[in-house]
Coordinates of C-alpha atoms in Angstrom, one line a residue:
Chain U
X21 CA -11.3 46.5 -17.6
X22 CA -12.3 49.8 -19.0
X23 CA -12.3 49.0 -22.7
X24 CA -15.7 49.8 -24.3
X25 CA -16.4 46.4 -25.9
X26 CA -20.0 47.0 -26.9
X27 CA -19.7 44.6 -29.8
X28 CA -18.3 41.7 -27.7
X29 CA -21.0 42.2 -25.0
X30 CA -23.9 42.4 -27.5
X31 CA -22.8 39.4 -29.5
X32 CA -22.0 37.3 -26.5
X33 CA -25.6 37.9 -25.1
X34 CA -27.0 36.1 -28.1
X35 CA -24.2 33.6 -28.5
X36 CA -24.3 32.5 -24.9
X37 CA -27.9 31.5 -25.4
X38 CA -27.1 29.5 -28.5
X39 CA -24.1 27.8 -26.9
X40 CA -26.2 26.9 -23.8
X41 CA -29.0 25.4 -26.0
X42 CA -26.4 23.4 -28.0
X43 CA -24.7 22.2 -24.8
X44 CA -28.0 21.0 -23.3
X45 CA -28.9 19.3 -26.7
X46 CA -25.5 17.5 -26.7
X47 CA -26.0 16.5 -23.1
X48 CA -29.5 15.0 -23.7
X49 CA -28.6 13.2 -26.9
X50 CA -25.7 11.7 -25.1
X51 CA -26.3 8.1 -24.4
X52 CA -27.0 6.8 -27.9
X53 CA -25.8 9.5 -30.2
X54 CA -22.5 11.6 -30.2
X55 CA -22.6 13.8 -27.2
X56 CA -22.9 13.1 -23.5
X57 CA -22.3 14.7 -20.1
X58 CA -18.6 15.4 -20.6
X59 CA -18.9 17.2 -24.0
X60 CA -22.2 18.8 -23.0
X61 CA -20.6 20.0 -19.8
X62 CA -17.6 21.5 -21.7
X63 CA -19.9 23.4 -24.1
X64 CA -22.0 24.8 -21.2
X65 CA -18.8 25.7 -19.4
X66 CA -17.6 27.5 -22.5
X67 CA -20.7 29.6 -22.4
X68 CA -20.0 30.6 -18.8
X69 CA -16.4 31.4 -19.7
X70 CA -17.5 33.6 -22.5
X71 CA -19.7 35.5 -20.1
X72 CA -16.8 35.9 -17.7
X73 CA -14.6 37.2 -20.6
X74 CA -17.0 39.7 -22.0
X75 CA -18.3 41.0 -18.6
X76 CA -16.2 41.3 -15.5
X77 CA -16.4 38.5 -12.9
X78 CA -18.3 40.6 -10.3
X79 CA -21.2 41.2 -12.7
X80 CA -21.4 37.5 -13.7
X81 CA -21.1 36.3 -10.1
X82 CA -24.0 38.5 -9.1
X83 CA -26.1 37.2 -11.9
X84 CA -25.1 33.6 -11.3
X85 CA -24.6 33.1 -7.5
X86 CA -23.2 29.6 -7.9
X87 CA -20.2 28.3 -6.0
X88 CA -18.5 26.4 -8.7
X89 CA -16.4 24.3 -6.3
X90 CA -19.5 23.0 -4.7
X91 CA -21.1 22.5 -8.1
X92 CA -18.4 20.1 -9.1
X93 CA -18.7 18.3 -5.8
X94 CA -22.4 18.0 -6.3
X95 CA -21.8 16.6 -9.7
X96 CA -19.4 13.9 -8.4
X97 CA -21.9 13.0 -5.7
X98 CA -24.8 12.7 -8.2
X99 CA -22.8 10.5 -10.5
X100 CA -21.6 8.3 -7.6
X101 CA -25.1 8.0 -6.1
X102 CA -26.5 7.0 -9.5
X103 CA -24.0 4.2 -9.4
X104 CA -24.9 3.2 -5.9
X105 CA -28.7 3.2 -6.4
X106 CA -28.8 -0.1 -8.4
X107 CA -26.9 -1.8 -5.5
X108 CA -30.2 -1.5 -3.5
X109 CA -32.2 -3.2 -6.3
X110 CA -29.9 -6.3 -6.6
X111 CA -27.9 -4.9 -9.5
X112 CA -24.1 -4.4 -9.8
X113 CA -22.5 -1.1 -9.1
X114 CA -23.1 1.3 -12.0
X115 CA -25.8 -0.8 -13.6
X116 CA -28.1 1.3 -15.8
X117 CA -31.6 0.7 -17.0
X118 CA -34.1 2.4 -19.3
X119 CA -37.7 2.3 -20.2
X120 CA -40.3 3.9 -22.5
X121 CA -42.9 6.2 -21.1
X122 CA -45.8 8.2 -22.6
X123 CA -45.2 11.8 -21.6
X124 CA -47.9 14.5 -22.2
X125 CA -46.1 16.6 -24.8
X126 CA -43.2 14.5 -26.0
X127 CA -45.2 11.3 -26.7
X128 CA -43.4 8.0 -26.4
X129 CA -40.0 8.9 -24.8
X130 CA -37.1 6.8 -23.8
X131 CA -36.0 7.6 -20.2
X132 CA -32.7 6.1 -19.1
X133 CA -31.0 6.2 -15.7
X134 CA -27.7 6.9 -17.4
X135 CA -28.9 10.5 -17.8
X136 CA -28.6 11.0 -14.1
X137 CA -25.0 9.8 -14.2
X138 CA -24.4 12.0 -17.2
X139 CA -25.9 15.0 -15.4
X140 CA -23.4 14.4 -12.6
X141 CA -20.6 14.4 -15.1
X142 CA -21.9 17.5 -16.8
X143 CA -22.1 19.4 -13.5
X144 CA -18.6 18.3 -12.5
X145 CA -17.1 19.4 -15.8
X146 CA -18.8 22.8 -15.7
X147 CA -17.7 23.3 -12.1
X148 CA -14.1 22.3 -12.7
X149 CA -13.6 24.2 -16.0
X150 CA -15.1 27.4 -14.7
X151 CA -13.2 27.0 -11.5
X152 CA -9.9 26.6 -13.3
X153 CA -10.5 29.6 -15.5
X154 CA -11.5 31.7 -12.5
X155 CA -8.5 30.7 -10.5
X156 CA -6.1 31.5 -13.4
X157 CA -7.7 34.9 -13.9
X158 CA -7.6 35.9 -10.3
X159 CA -4.5 37.8 -9.3
X160 CA -3.2 38.5 -5.9
Chain I
X3 CA -24.8 -13.2 -5.9
X4 CA -23.4 -9.7 -6.5
X5 CA -20.2 -8.7 -4.8
X6 CA -21.1 -5.1 -4.6
X7 CA -19.2 -4.8 -1.3
X8 CA -16.0 -5.0 -3.4
X9 CA -16.4 -1.4 -4.6
X10 CA -16.9 0.0 -1.1
X11 CA -13.2 0.5 -0.2
X12 CA -13.0 2.9 -3.1
X13 CA -16.6 4.3 -3.2
X14 CA -17.0 5.1 0.5
X15 CA -14.0 7.4 0.7
X16 CA -15.0 9.2 -2.5
X17 CA -18.6 9.8 -1.3
X18 CA -17.6 10.9 2.1
X19 CA -14.8 13.1 0.7
X20 CA -17.3 14.8 -1.6
X21 CA -19.7 15.4 1.3
X22 CA -16.9 16.9 3.3
X23 CA -16.3 19.5 0.6
X24 CA -19.7 21.0 1.7
X25 CA -18.5 21.0 5.3
X26 CA -15.4 22.9 4.6
X27 CA -15.3 25.2 7.7
X28 CA -15.9 22.4 10.2
X29 CA -12.3 21.1 10.7
X30 CA -12.8 18.8 13.5
X31 CA -16.1 17.4 12.3
X32 CA -14.4 16.6 9.0
X33 CA -11.6 14.8 10.8
X34 CA -14.0 12.6 12.8
X35 CA -16.1 11.8 9.8
X36 CA -13.1 10.8 7.7
X37 CA -11.6 8.7 10.5
X38 CA -15.0 6.9 10.9
X39 CA -15.3 6.3 7.2
X40 CA -11.8 4.8 6.9
X41 CA -12.5 2.7 10.0
X42 CA -15.6 1.3 8.2
X43 CA -13.4 0.7 5.2
X44 CA -11.0 -1.2 7.4
X45 CA -13.8 -3.4 8.7
X46 CA -15.1 -4.1 5.2
X47 CA -11.6 -5.1 4.1
X48 CA -11.4 -7.5 7.0
X49 CA -14.7 -9.1 6.0
X50 CA -13.5 -9.3 2.3
X51 CA -10.2 -11.0 3.4
X52 CA -12.2 -13.5 5.4
X53 CA -14.7 -14.1 2.5
X54 CA -11.9 -14.7 0.0
X55 CA -10.6 -17.6 2.1
X56 CA -14.0 -19.3 1.9
X57 CA -15.3 -18.3 -1.6
X58 CA -12.1 -17.8 -3.5
X59 CA -11.2 -14.7 -5.6
X60 CA -14.2 -12.3 -5.8
X61 CA -15.0 -10.1 -8.7
X62 CA -17.5 -7.4 -9.4
X63 CA -18.4 -6.5 -13.0
X64 CA -19.4 -2.9 -13.1
X65 CA -22.8 -2.4 -14.7
X66 CA -23.1 -6.1 -15.2
X67 CA -20.8 -6.1 -18.2
X68 CA -19.0 -9.4 -18.1
X69 CA -15.3 -9.6 -18.6
X70 CA -13.4 -9.1 -20.9
X71 CA -15.9 -6.5 -22.1
X72 CA -16.5 -4.4 -19.0
X73 CA -14.4 -3.0 -16.3
X74 CA -14.2 -5.0 -13.1
X75 CA -12.8 -5.1 -9.6
X76 CA -11.0 -8.3 -8.6
X77 CA -10.2 -9.1 -5.0
X78 CA -7.6 -11.7 -4.2
X79 CA -5.8 -12.1 -0.9
X80 CA -2.8 -10.0 -2.1
X81 CA -4.9 -7.0 -3.1
X82 CA -7.2 -7.1 0.0
X83 CA -4.3 -7.5 2.4
X84 CA -2.9 -4.3 1.0
X85 CA -6.3 -2.5 1.0
X86 CA -6.6 -3.5 4.6
X87 CA -3.2 -2.3 5.6
X88 CA -3.6 1.0 3.7
X89 CA -7.0 1.6 5.3
X90 CA -5.6 1.0 8.8
X91 CA -2.6 3.3 8.2
X92 CA -4.8 6.0 6.7
X93 CA -7.1 5.9 9.7
X94 CA -4.2 6.3 12.1
X95 CA -2.6 9.1 10.0
X96 CA -6.0 10.9 10.0
X97 CA -6.2 10.7 13.7
X98 CA -2.7 12.1 13.9
X99 CA -3.9 14.9 11.6
X100 CA -6.8 15.6 13.9
X101 CA -4.4 16.3 16.8
X102 CA -1.5 17.9 15.0
X103 CA -2.5 19.9 11.9
X104 CA -3.3 23.6 11.9
X105 CA -6.8 24.9 11.4
X106 CA -5.7 26.5 8.1
X107 CA -4.7 23.2 6.7
X108 CA -7.9 21.5 7.9
X109 CA -10.2 23.9 6.2
X110 CA -8.3 23.8 2.9
X111 CA -9.8 20.5 1.8
X112 CA -7.1 18.5 3.5
X113 CA -9.5 15.7 4.7
X114 CA -11.4 15.3 1.4
X115 CA -8.1 15.1 -0.4
X116 CA -6.7 12.4 1.9
X117 CA -9.9 10.4 1.4
X118 CA -9.6 10.8 -2.4
X119 CA -6.0 9.6 -2.1
X120 CA -7.2 6.5 -0.1
X121 CA -9.8 5.9 -2.8
X122 CA -7.2 6.0 -5.5
X123 CA -4.9 3.7 -3.6
X124 CA -7.6 1.2 -2.8
X125 CA -8.9 1.3 -6.4
X126 CA -5.5 0.6 -7.7
X127 CA -5.2 -2.4 -5.6
X128 CA -8.6 -3.8 -6.5
X129 CA -9.0 -3.1 -10.1
X130 CA -8.8 -5.9 -12.7
X131 CA -8.4 -3.7 -15.7
X132 CA -5.3 -1.9 -16.9
X133 CA -6.9 1.3 -18.0
X134 CA -8.8 1.5 -14.8
X135 CA -5.5 1.0 -13.0
X136 CA -4.3 4.1 -14.9
X137 CA -7.4 6.0 -13.8
X138 CA -7.0 5.0 -10.2
X139 CA -3.3 6.0 -10.3
X140 CA -4.4 9.4 -11.6
X141 CA -7.0 9.8 -8.8
X142 CA -4.2 9.0 -6.3
X143 CA -1.6 11.3 -8.0
X144 CA -4.0 14.3 -8.4
X145 CA -4.7 14.0 -4.6
X146 CA -1.0 13.7 -3.9
X147 CA -0.3 16.9 -5.9
X148 CA -2.9 18.8 -3.8
X149 CA -1.5 17.4 -0.5
X150 CA 2.0 18.2 -1.5
X151 CA 1.3 21.8 -2.2
X152 CA -1.0 22.4 0.8
X153 CA 1.0 24.2 3.4
X154 CA 2.3 27.2 1.7
X155 CA 6.1 26.9 1.9
X156 CA 8.5 27.8 -0.8
X157 CA 10.3 24.5 -0.6
X158 CA 7.0 22.6 -1.0
X159 CA 6.3 24.5 -4.2
X160 CA 9.8 23.8 -5.6
X161 CA 9.4 20.0 -4.8
X162 CA 5.9 20.0 -6.1
X163 CA 6.9 21.3 -9.5
X164 CA 9.5 18.5 -9.8
X165 CA 7.1 15.9 -8.5
X166 CA 4.2 16.9 -10.8
X167 CA 6.4 17.1 -13.9
X168 CA 8.0 13.6 -13.2
X169 CA 4.6 12.1 -12.7
X170 CA 3.0 13.7 -15.7
X171 CA 5.9 12.3 -17.8
X172 CA 5.5 8.8 -16.2
X173 CA 1.7 8.9 -16.7
X174 CA 2.3 9.7 -20.3
X175 CA 4.6 6.7 -20.6
X176 CA 1.9 4.6 -18.9
X177 CA -0.6 5.7 -21.6
X178 CA 1.9 4.9 -24.3
X179 CA 2.6 1.5 -22.8
X180 CA -1.2 0.8 -22.6
X181 CA -1.6 1.8 -26.2
X182 CA 1.3 -0.5 -27.3
X183 CA -0.3 -3.4 -25.3
X184 CA -3.8 -2.7 -26.7
X185 CA -2.4 -2.5 -30.2
X186 CA -0.6 -5.8 -30.0
X187 CA -3.0 -7.8 -27.8
X188 CA -6.4 -6.1 -28.3
X189 CA -7.5 -6.1 -24.7
X190 CA -6.8 -4.4 -21.4
X191 CA -8.5 -6.7 -19.0
X192 CA -5.7 -8.0 -16.8
X193 CA -6.8 -11.6 -16.8
X194 CA -7.5 -11.5 -20.6
X195 CA -4.1 -9.9 -21.3
X196 CA -2.4 -12.6 -19.2
X197 CA -4.2 -15.3 -21.1
X198 CA -3.3 -13.9 -24.5
X199 CA 0.3 -13.2 -23.5
X200 CA 0.6 -16.8 -22.3
X201 CA -0.9 -18.1 -25.6
X202 CA 1.6 -16.2 -27.6
X203 CA 4.4 -17.3 -25.3
X204 CA 5.4 -13.6 -24.6
X205 CA 7.0 -12.6 -27.9
X206 CA 10.0 -10.2 -27.9
X207 CA 7.7 -7.4 -28.8
X208 CA 5.6 -8.1 -25.6
X209 CA 8.7 -8.3 -23.5
X210 CA 9.7 -4.9 -24.8
X211 CA 6.3 -3.5 -23.9
X212 CA 6.7 -5.0 -20.5
X213 CA 10.0 -3.1 -20.1
X214 CA 8.0 0.1 -20.8
X215 CA 5.6 -0.8 -18.0
X216 CA 8.6 -1.6 -15.8
X217 CA 10.0 1.9 -16.3
X218 CA 6.6 3.5 -15.6
X219 CA 6.0 1.6 -12.4
X220 CA 9.6 2.0 -11.3
X221 CA 9.1 5.7 -11.5
X222 CA 6.0 5.5 -9.4
X223 CA 7.5 3.0 -6.9
X224 CA 10.9 4.6 -6.6
X225 CA 12.7 1.6 -7.9
X226 CA 16.1 2.9 -9.1
X227 CA 14.3 5.9 -10.6
X228 CA 13.8 7.4 -7.1
X229 CA 15.6 10.7 -7.7
X230 CA 12.4 12.7 -7.1
X231 CA 11.5 10.9 -4.0
X232 CA 13.6 12.2 -1.1
X233 CA 12.9 15.8 -1.9
X234 CA 9.1 15.5 -2.3
X235 CA 8.6 13.2 0.6
X236 CA 10.5 15.4 3.0
X237 CA 8.9 18.8 2.2
X238 CA 5.1 18.6 2.9
X239 CA 3.4 18.6 6.4
X240 CA 4.3 15.5 8.4
X241 CA 1.0 13.7 8.0
X242 CA 1.2 14.0 4.3
X243 CA 4.8 12.7 4.3
X244 CA 3.6 9.7 6.4
X245 CA 0.8 9.0 4.0
X246 CA 3.1 9.3 1.0
X247 CA 5.8 7.2 2.6
X248 CA 3.4 4.5 3.6
X249 CA 1.1 4.3 0.6
X250 CA 2.3 5.9 -2.6
X251 CA 5.4 3.9 -3.5
X252 CA 3.5 0.8 -2.4
X253 CA 1.0 1.2 -5.1
X254 CA 3.8 1.2 -7.7
X255 CA 5.3 -1.9 -6.0
X256 CA 1.9 -3.6 -6.1
X257 CA 1.6 -2.8 -9.9
X258 CA 5.0 -4.3 -10.5
X259 CA 4.1 -7.5 -8.6
X260 CA 0.8 -7.8 -10.5
X261 CA 2.4 -7.1 -13.9
X262 CA 5.4 -9.4 -13.6
X263 CA 3.7 -12.3 -11.8
X264 CA 0.3 -12.3 -13.6
X265 CA 1.1 -11.1 -17.1
X266 CA 4.8 -10.9 -18.0
X267 CA 6.2 -13.9 -16.2
X268 CA 7.3 -16.0 -19.2
X269 CA 10.7 -14.4 -19.8
X270 CA 12.1 -14.1 -16.3
X271 CA 15.7 -14.3 -17.5
X272 CA 15.1 -10.9 -19.1
X273 CA 12.5 -9.1 -17.0
X274 CA 13.2 -10.5 -13.6
X275 CA 16.9 -10.1 -14.1
X276 CA 16.4 -6.4 -14.9
X277 CA 14.2 -6.0 -11.8
X278 CA 16.9 -7.7 -9.7
X279 CA 19.6 -5.4 -11.0
X280 CA 17.4 -2.3 -10.4
X281 CA 16.6 -3.6 -6.9
X282 CA 20.3 -4.0 -6.2
X283 CA 21.1 -0.5 -7.4
X284 CA 18.2 0.9 -5.4
X285 CA 19.5 -0.8 -2.3
X286 CA 23.0 0.7 -2.8
X287 CA 21.7 4.2 -3.6
X288 CA 19.2 4.2 -0.8
X289 CA 21.7 3.0 1.7
X290 CA 24.2 5.7 0.7
X291 CA 21.5 8.4 0.9
X292 CA 20.4 7.2 4.3
X293 CA 23.8 7.8 5.9
X294 CA 24.8 10.8 3.8
X295 CA 22.3 13.4 5.2
X296 CA 21.9 15.2 8.5
X297 CA 18.3 16.2 7.9
X298 CA 16.2 13.5 9.7
X299 CA 13.3 13.7 7.3
X300 CA 15.6 13.1 4.3
X301 CA 17.0 10.1 6.1
X302 CA 13.5 8.8 6.6
X303 CA 12.7 9.4 3.0
X304 CA 15.9 7.4 1.9
X305 CA 14.7 4.6 4.2
X306 CA 11.6 4.4 2.0
X307 CA 13.9 3.9 -1.0
X308 CA 15.8 1.1 0.7
X309 CA 12.5 -0.7 1.5
X310 CA 11.4 -0.5 -2.2
X311 CA 14.7 -2.2 -3.2
X312 CA 14.3 -4.9 -0.6
X313 CA 10.7 -5.8 -1.5
X314 CA 11.6 -5.9 -5.2
X315 CA 14.4 -8.4 -4.4
X316 CA 11.5 -10.7 -3.5
X317 CA 9.9 -10.2 -6.9
X318 CA 13.2 -10.8 -8.7
X319 CA 13.7 -14.1 -7.0
X320 CA 10.0 -15.1 -7.4
X321 CA 10.0 -18.3 -5.5
X322 CA 7.0 -19.0 -3.1
X323 CA 9.1 -18.1 0.0
X324 CA 10.4 -14.9 -1.7
X325 CA 6.8 -13.8 -2.6
X326 CA 5.5 -14.5 0.9
X327 CA 8.5 -12.6 2.3
X328 CA 7.9 -9.7 0.0
X329 CA 4.2 -9.5 1.0
X330 CA 5.0 -9.7 4.7
X331 CA 7.6 -7.0 4.2
X332 CA 5.2 -4.8 2.1
X333 CA 2.6 -4.9 4.9
X334 CA 5.3 -4.3 7.6
X335 CA 6.7 -1.4 5.6
X336 CA 3.4 0.4 5.2
X337 CA 3.0 0.4 9.0
X338 CA 6.6 1.0 9.9
X339 CA 7.2 3.9 7.4
X340 CA 4.0 5.7 8.6
X341 CA 5.3 5.3 12.1
X342 CA 8.8 6.5 11.3
X343 CA 7.5 9.6 9.5
X344 CA 5.1 10.5 12.3
X345 CA 7.8 10.1 15.0
X346 CA 10.3 12.1 13.0
X347 CA 7.6 14.8 12.4
X348 CA 6.9 14.9 16.2
X349 CA 10.6 15.3 16.9
X350 CA 10.7 18.2 14.4
X351 CA 7.7 19.9 15.9
X352 CA 9.2 19.6 19.4
X353 CA 12.7 20.9 18.5
X354 CA 11.8 23.3 15.7
X355 CA 14.5 22.0 13.4
X356 CA 14.9 19.0 11.1
X357 CA 18.7 19.0 11.4
X358 CA 20.3 16.4 13.6
X359 CA 22.7 19.0 15.1
X360 CA 19.8 21.0 16.5
X361 CA 18.5 18.2 18.7
X362 CA 19.9 16.5 21.6
X363 CA 18.8 14.6 24.7
X364 CA 15.1 14.4 23.8
X365 CA 15.0 11.2 25.7
X366 CA 15.1 12.9 29.1
X367 CA 11.9 14.9 28.5
X368 CA 10.0 12.6 26.1
X369 CA 10.9 9.0 27.1
X370 CA 7.8 7.5 25.4
X371 CA 8.7 9.2 22.1
X372 CA 12.2 7.9 22.4
X373 CA 11.3 4.3 23.1
X374 CA 8.7 4.4 20.3
X375 CA 11.5 5.5 18.0
X376 CA 13.7 2.7 19.3
X377 CA 11.1 0.1 18.6
X378 CA 10.5 1.5 15.1
X379 CA 14.3 1.3 14.5
X380 CA 14.5 -2.3 15.6
X381 CA 11.4 -3.2 13.5
X382 CA 12.8 -1.6 10.4
X383 CA 16.2 -3.3 10.9
X384 CA 14.4 -6.6 11.2
X385 CA 15.0 -7.6 14.8
X386 CA 13.0 -10.8 15.7
X387 CA 9.8 -10.2 17.6
X388 CA 8.8 -7.2 15.4
X389 CA 7.1 -7.1 12.0
X390 CA 10.2 -6.6 9.8
X391 CA 11.7 -9.9 10.8
X392 CA 9.7 -12.5 9.0
X393 CA 9.9 -10.7 5.7
X394 CA 13.6 -10.4 5.9
X395 CA 14.1 -14.1 6.9
X396 CA 11.9 -15.4 4.1
X397 CA 13.5 -13.3 1.4
X398 CA 17.0 -14.1 2.6
X399 CA 16.2 -17.8 2.7
X400 CA 14.7 -17.7 -0.8
X401 CA 17.8 -15.8 -2.0
X402 CA 20.1 -18.6 -0.6
X403 CA 17.9 -21.3 -2.1
X404 CA 18.0 -19.7 -5.6
X405 CA 21.7 -18.9 -5.3
X406 CA 21.2 -15.1 -5.7
X407 CA 24.1 -14.4 -3.3
X408 CA 24.7 -10.9 -4.6
X409 CA 21.2 -9.8 -3.9
X410 CA 21.3 -11.6 -0.5
X411 CA 24.5 -9.7 0.5
X412 CA 23.0 -6.3 -0.6
X413 CA 19.7 -7.0 1.1
X414 CA 21.4 -7.8 4.4
X415 CA 23.9 -5.0 4.1
X416 CA 21.1 -2.6 3.5
X417 CA 19.5 -3.7 6.8
X418 CA 22.7 -2.7 8.5
X419 CA 22.6 0.7 6.8
X420 CA 19.0 1.1 7.9
X421 CA 20.0 0.3 11.4
X422 CA 23.0 2.6 11.3
X423 CA 21.1 5.6 9.8
X424 CA 18.4 5.4 12.4
X425 CA 20.8 4.6 15.2
X426 CA 22.5 7.8 14.3
X427 CA 19.3 9.7 14.7
X428 CA 18.6 7.9 18.0
X429 CA 22.1 8.6 19.4
X430 CA 22.3 12.2 18.3
X431 CA 18.7 13.3 19.1
X432 CA 17.6 11.2 22.0
X433 CA 20.9 10.6 23.9
X434 CA 23.4 13.2 24.7
X435 CA 23.1 16.3 26.8
X436 CA 19.6 17.7 27.2
X437 CA 20.0 21.2 25.7
X438 CA 16.8 22.7 27.1
X439 CA 15.6 22.2 30.6
X440 CA 12.3 20.5 31.3
X441 CA 10.5 23.8 32.0
X442 CA 11.6 25.3 28.7
X443 CA 10.8 22.3 26.5
X444 CA 7.6 22.8 24.5
X445 CA 5.0 20.4 25.9
X446 CA 4.0 17.5 23.8
X447 CA 0.6 18.2 22.5
X448 CA -1.9 16.1 24.3
X449 CA -2.7 12.8 22.6
X450 CA -0.2 13.3 19.8
X451 CA 1.6 10.1 20.7
X452 CA -1.6 7.9 20.6
X453 CA -1.5 7.4 16.9
X454 CA 2.2 6.6 17.0
X455 CA 1.6 4.1 19.9
X456 CA -1.2 2.5 17.9
X457 CA 1.3 1.9 15.1
X458 CA 3.9 0.6 17.5
X459 CA 1.4 -1.9 18.8
X460 CA 0.6 -2.8 15.2
X461 CA 4.2 -3.5 14.3
X462 CA 4.6 -5.6 17.5
X463 CA 1.3 -7.3 16.8
X464 CA 2.2 -8.1 13.2
X465 CA 5.5 -9.6 14.4
X466 CA 3.9 -11.7 17.1
X467 CA 0.8 -12.6 15.1
X468 CA 2.7 -13.8 12.0
X469 CA 1.2 -17.2 12.6
X470 CA -2.3 -15.8 12.3
X471 CA -1.5 -14.0 9.1
X472 CA 0.3 -16.9 7.5
X473 CA -2.8 -18.5 5.8
X474 CA -3.7 -15.2 4.1
X475 CA -0.2 -14.4 3.0
X476 CA 0.4 -18.0 1.7
X477 CA -2.8 -17.7 -0.3
X478 CA -1.8 -14.4 -1.7
X479 CA 1.6 -15.7 -2.7
X480 CA 0.1 -18.8 -4.2
X481 CA -2.3 -16.7 -6.4
X482 CA 0.6 -14.5 -7.5
X483 CA 2.7 -17.5 -8.5
X484 CA -0.1 -19.4 -10.2
X485 CA -1.7 -16.9 -12.5
X486 CA -4.3 -19.5 -13.7
X487 CA -6.1 -19.1 -10.4
X488 CA -6.6 -15.4 -11.1
X489 CA -7.4 -15.9 -14.8
X490 CA -10.0 -18.6 -14.0
X491 CA -11.6 -16.5 -11.4
X492 CA -12.1 -13.7 -13.8
X493 CA -12.8 -15.4 -17.1
X494 CA -14.0 -18.7 -15.8
X495 CA -17.7 -18.2 -16.5
X496 CA -17.3 -17.6 -20.2
X497 CA -15.3 -20.6 -21.2

């Protein structure tokens, strides 16, 4: 594409950062507030898609050397393994647990194993969405 | 005691499949790993089947959420028998793929997709929740879309478009039916639904909803609504056809059996009559299709349709003998259809054409292939020592006992059509003058017949070992006909 879209490129530089922050916030607030891995993943994916739209795919692929097919596979694997893990501690498949920990900066924080599962979902969603967009945009 | 082992038949193929995505370029390694994982799944299914006989129906509540609040897997003999058979058939089909498929296909995520298909199939058999059934169906269907389009031929693309649109429509109907059911009953846990339907005595509204489910599963099973089936089952690479013919329609049949024996069994004069009529029409349509075509893969695909009709005759009659017969026949048909497609595929590879006119006298150069086909033919027609016999006998006997002579006549006539359609292939392709001399015939790829021979042995083994299978099948039929057993096993703890 040879159109000189300075405005789009400049705006998306800032907007991508905002979208990514929002996506990660949605992902982290997931398990007891509106949000979660799926929605967070979609938002993060939309940031990537915006980058692919405003720059060409070679530039973005150079900056982000990620194979999105493998990223989604990694996500599924992570989600599955987080379900398998409790089976070794006498729990049922997909059992989740949580606990409160005193962390240096955050103070008393709730950490839940469901976040690992959600992270898997998020990676899968990002991988799949970006992959779909890239396959559609490719032409022979 | 947790029954975590229950989830392995679905979990193991998924995890292995995902790992194989990272090993994309290693075709043969992928094949061996996937064969090994399906073999392990088979072993676990054996263990589960054995365990059910001693401990009764097993269930696993995901994440420890007790039914009816959580999603769960329930394993009764019926489900596990099918999981076992499908795992064995998948293992054998994968070993055929190892020998026969091209390098291109192997590196295009063929093996991971087959494993995801197996996971979806096993999950559909094991799940105890209707929405989860929908999800497992989707896992299976998405994999089947991929498998159908892998292979790069124009015909495949055309058939895939039909197949995908039909299945998207039927999945939408499935969702609508689930919404109706949830709206009127307020639960989607199968046992809980069954209990509440029984309490209300299956009101006309619920019967109507059951008809929507009937349409959905008929589309998936190819019961009467099989118009999409012959085309899409005869276009992809042969291993894919074998897997489709052996597994996909069977999941629809399983869902029909579960739905109309566990949940909607209070108005048999409406629902089971409709199923009977649909089965009869399927038998007629399938029989006509099987003798009308000259393409041997299309003939094989129509044989799938006939079997669907035949098994559903068992559900329409719904006596213990009919149920047992249907289960025997279901197991037999998974093995025999995989075998039929693999043999037909081997014939096509050898002769380079799928038209009957282009083949002749294969018997002279490939006697083993010919006799394997002969045994398959006898098995599908229901000749005594082979696996198709016991199912046909039980269903026919049940039809006589319940006075369904129309269904009996059609079921037996369809067997003759099966025999005729396959005999036609046998006569035209194996007998007759050998067109090409031994030197010019393409050599049979080494080992390509082993998977077929394994299936031949299996169909003989099931036929001879019927006695050994009997307790499991009887238990499966008993659970199907006495839904309380299933409901108690799932909801027992709460009450």
